[in-house]
Amino acid sequence: MSKNTGLNAIEIHYLRLSLGLTVEQVAEITKASTDDVLAWETGEQQAPDLAQKKLLDIDDIIEMQVLNTTDGIEELFKKEPKRRLAFVVYPTQALYTQYNPEFLSSLPLTELYNTAAWRIKKECKLVLEVDVSLVALDAEAYKRYRADNGMSESRESRAKWAATQL
Amino acid sequence: MSKNTGLNAIEIHYLRLSLGLTVEQVAEITKASTDDVLAWETGEQQAPDLAQKKLLDIDDIIEMQVLNTTDGIEELFKKEPKRRLAFVVYPTQALYTQYNPEFLSSLPLTELYNTAAWRIKKECKLVLEVDVSLVALDAEAYKRYRADNGMSESRESRAKWAATQL
């Protein structure tokens, strides 16, 4: 591969950091070894096109998620203006997989979802002047809240629980 | 401190990741211990206001740098349109300190400058459809290039050398 195409060593390193991923997680996502990933980042090997594409696609998906969510919040606030908002994130892969499975195919790791959430927080602050707090789902507290209020499990219930944490 | 103010554990963690910093580097920047930083990120301790402010200020400085540089590139391209550009980054703290000292007070670590460079690359792609390559300064190759071309050391010379690396 010519040096004129694709991401070089420092770029693939900062792409990984900007996604909030460890070397091990990039290896898992790209089906490479950790030695491979380290070699991409030191410039000993060029990262394969497919691996680059996978990571860049994830970055694009996160950006899309940030734009869509920020637009959604802007719409919401036309009817019901407030300046503080809670956004549920998932502290473990198990909770992410259980509660937020619709993202698994596009953002396979809870860390990627949380990276998106962080960028959403930043964008909402910058563009809408809205303070978004990332609220890590506390499964036990959330279950008690649902029991106390006779609510079933849903994205909306999670959002309502999260709002009580502000 | 009330839970309603400042960054919580998951937010301070993702702020660090988005800056591309290790726990050790955050400790250095905020004059805390690595144990402190880990305690902030697990929620055992609230990160002190001053530490939060320091990291958020750095994030703001990076965002400003991204906007200014992207605007500058847009201006430049009104006169001289091209779609590829090299942006010098510094692979070691020693080279950053030697060649780019004007950033030391605002972005004290070369990793922070490189994080800014990565975001500039992304923004230029998205907003201007310009491909920016991050070119790590190779001090020896750069010296030879200057000798061969009778050039003195300057930001412009570095940019010219970097352009030869595309």
CSV table of C-alpha atoms in Angstrom, one decimal, chain B residues 16-138:
chain,number,residue,atom,x,y,z
B,16,ARG,CA,-9.8,12.1,29.9
B,17,LEU,CA,-10.3,9.6,27.0
B,18,SER,CA,-11.5,12.2,24.6
B,19,LEU,CA,-8.3,14.2,25.4
B,20,GLY,CA,-6.3,11.1,24.6
B,21,LEU,CA,-4.6,11.2,28.0
B,22,THR,CA,-3.5,8.5,30.4
B,23,VAL,CA,-4.3,8.5,34.1
B,24,GLU,CA,-0.7,9.5,34.7
B,25,GLN,CA,-0.9,12.4,32.4
B,26,VAL,CA,-4.1,13.7,34.0
B,27,ALA,CA,-2.4,13.4,37.4
B,28,GLU,CA,0.5,15.4,36.1
B,29,ILE,CA,-1.7,18.2,34.6
B,30,THR,CA,-4.0,18.5,37.6
B,31,LYS,CA,-1.2,18.0,40.2
B,32,ALA,CA,-3.0,15.1,41.7
B,33,SER,CA,-1.8,11.5,42.3
B,34,THR,CA,-2.7,8.7,40.0
B,35,ASP,CA,-4.7,7.2,42.9
B,36,ASP,CA,-6.7,10.4,43.0
B,37,VAL,CA,-7.5,10.3,39.3
B,38,LEU,CA,-8.5,6.6,39.5
B,39,ALA,CA,-10.8,7.5,42.5
B,40,TRP,CA,-12.4,10.3,40.5
B,41,GLU,CA,-13.1,7.9,37.7
B,42,THR,CA,-14.6,5.2,39.9
B,43,GLY,CA,-16.7,7.7,41.8
B,44,GLU,CA,-14.9,7.1,45.1
B,45,GLN,CA,-13.9,10.8,45.1
B,46,GLN,CA,-15.4,13.8,43.4
B,47,ALA,CA,-12.7,15.5,41.2
B,48,PRO,CA,-11.9,18.9,42.7
B,49,ASP,CA,-13.3,21.9,40.9
B,50,LEU,CA,-9.9,23.1,39.9
B,51,ALA,CA,-8.9,19.8,38.3
B,52,GLN,CA,-12.2,19.7,36.4
B,53,LYS,CA,-11.7,23.3,35.3
B,54,LYS,CA,-8.2,22.6,34.1
B,55,LEU,CA,-9.3,19.7,31.9
B,56,LEU,CA,-12.3,21.4,30.6
B,57,ASP,CA,-10.2,24.5,29.8
B,58,ILE,CA,-7.8,22.3,27.8
B,59,ASP,CA,-10.8,20.8,25.9
B,60,ASP,CA,-12.0,24.3,25.1
B,61,ILE,CA,-8.5,25.3,24.0
B,62,ILE,CA,-8.4,22.3,21.7
B,63,GLU,CA,-11.9,23.1,20.3
B,64,MET,CA,-10.8,26.7,19.6
B,65,GLN,CA,-7.6,25.5,17.9
B,66,VAL,CA,-9.7,23.2,15.7
B,67,LEU,CA,-12.1,26.0,14.7
B,68,ASN,CA,-9.3,28.6,14.1
B,69,THR,CA,-7.2,26.2,12.1
B,70,THR,CA,-10.2,25.0,10.0
B,71,ASP,CA,-11.1,28.6,9.4
B,72,GLY,CA,-7.5,29.3,8.4
B,73,ILE,CA,-7.4,26.4,6.0
B,74,GLU,CA,-10.7,27.5,4.5
B,75,GLU,CA,-9.4,31.0,3.9
B,76,LEU,CA,-6.1,29.7,2.4
B,77,PHE,CA,-8.1,27.5,0.0
B,78,LYS,CA,-10.0,30.4,-1.3
B,79,LYS,CA,-6.8,31.6,-3.0
B,80,GLU,CA,-5.1,28.3,-3.6
B,81,PRO,CA,-7.5,25.4,-3.7
B,82,LYS,CA,-6.1,21.9,-3.0
B,83,ARG,CA,-7.6,18.9,-1.4
B,84,ARG,CA,-4.6,17.5,0.5
B,85,LEU,CA,-2.7,19.0,3.3
B,86,ALA,CA,0.0,18.0,5.7
B,87,PHE,CA,-0.2,19.0,9.4
B,88,VAL,CA,3.0,18.6,11.5
B,89,VAL,CA,2.6,16.7,14.8
B,90,TYR,CA,5.3,15.9,17.3
B,91,PRO,CA,6.0,12.2,18.2
B,92,THR,CA,7.9,13.0,21.4
B,93,GLN,CA,7.6,15.6,24.2
B,94,ALA,CA,11.2,16.7,23.5
B,95,LEU,CA,10.5,17.5,19.9
B,96,TYR,CA,7.2,19.3,20.8
B,97,THR,CA,9.0,21.4,23.4
B,98,GLN,CA,11.8,22.2,21.1
B,99,TYR,CA,9.9,23.0,17.9
B,100,ASN,CA,6.5,24.1,19.2
B,101,PRO,CA,7.1,25.9,22.5
B,102,GLU,CA,4.3,28.5,21.9
B,103,PHE,CA,1.7,25.8,22.7
B,104,LEU,CA,3.3,24.7,26.0
B,105,SER,CA,1.4,27.0,28.2
B,106,SER,CA,-2.0,26.1,26.8
B,107,LEU,CA,-1.5,22.5,25.7
B,108,PRO,CA,1.4,21.3,27.9
B,109,LEU,CA,1.7,17.8,26.4
B,110,THR,CA,2.4,16.8,22.9
B,111,GLU,CA,-0.4,14.3,23.2
B,112,LEU,CA,-2.8,17.2,23.6
B,113,TYR,CA,-1.5,18.9,20.5
B,114,ASN,CA,-1.9,15.7,18.6
B,115,THR,CA,-5.4,15.2,19.9
B,116,ALA,CA,-6.1,18.7,18.5
B,117,ALA,CA,-4.5,17.7,15.2
B,118,TRP,CA,-6.7,14.6,15.0
B,119,ARG,CA,-9.8,16.7,15.5
B,120,ILE,CA,-8.6,19.2,12.9
B,121,LYS,CA,-8.2,16.3,10.5
B,122,LYS,CA,-11.8,15.2,11.1
B,123,GLU,CA,-13.3,18.7,10.9
B,124,CYS,CA,-11.5,19.5,7.7
B,125,LYS,CA,-12.7,16.3,6.1
B,126,LEU,CA,-16.3,16.9,7.3
B,127,VAL,CA,-16.6,20.7,6.7
B,128,LEU,CA,-14.1,21.4,3.9
B,129,GLU,CA,-13.8,18.0,2.3
B,130,VAL,CA,-10.0,18.4,2.6
B,131,ASP,CA,-7.8,15.4,3.5
B,132,VAL,CA,-5.4,16.5,6.2
B,133,SER,CA,-2.5,14.0,6.9
B,134,LEU,CA,-0.9,14.2,10.3
B,135,VAL,CA,2.9,14.0,9.7
B,136,ALA,CA,5.0,13.2,12.7
B,137,LEU,CA,8.1,15.4,12.6
B,138,ASP,CA,11.2,13.4,11.7
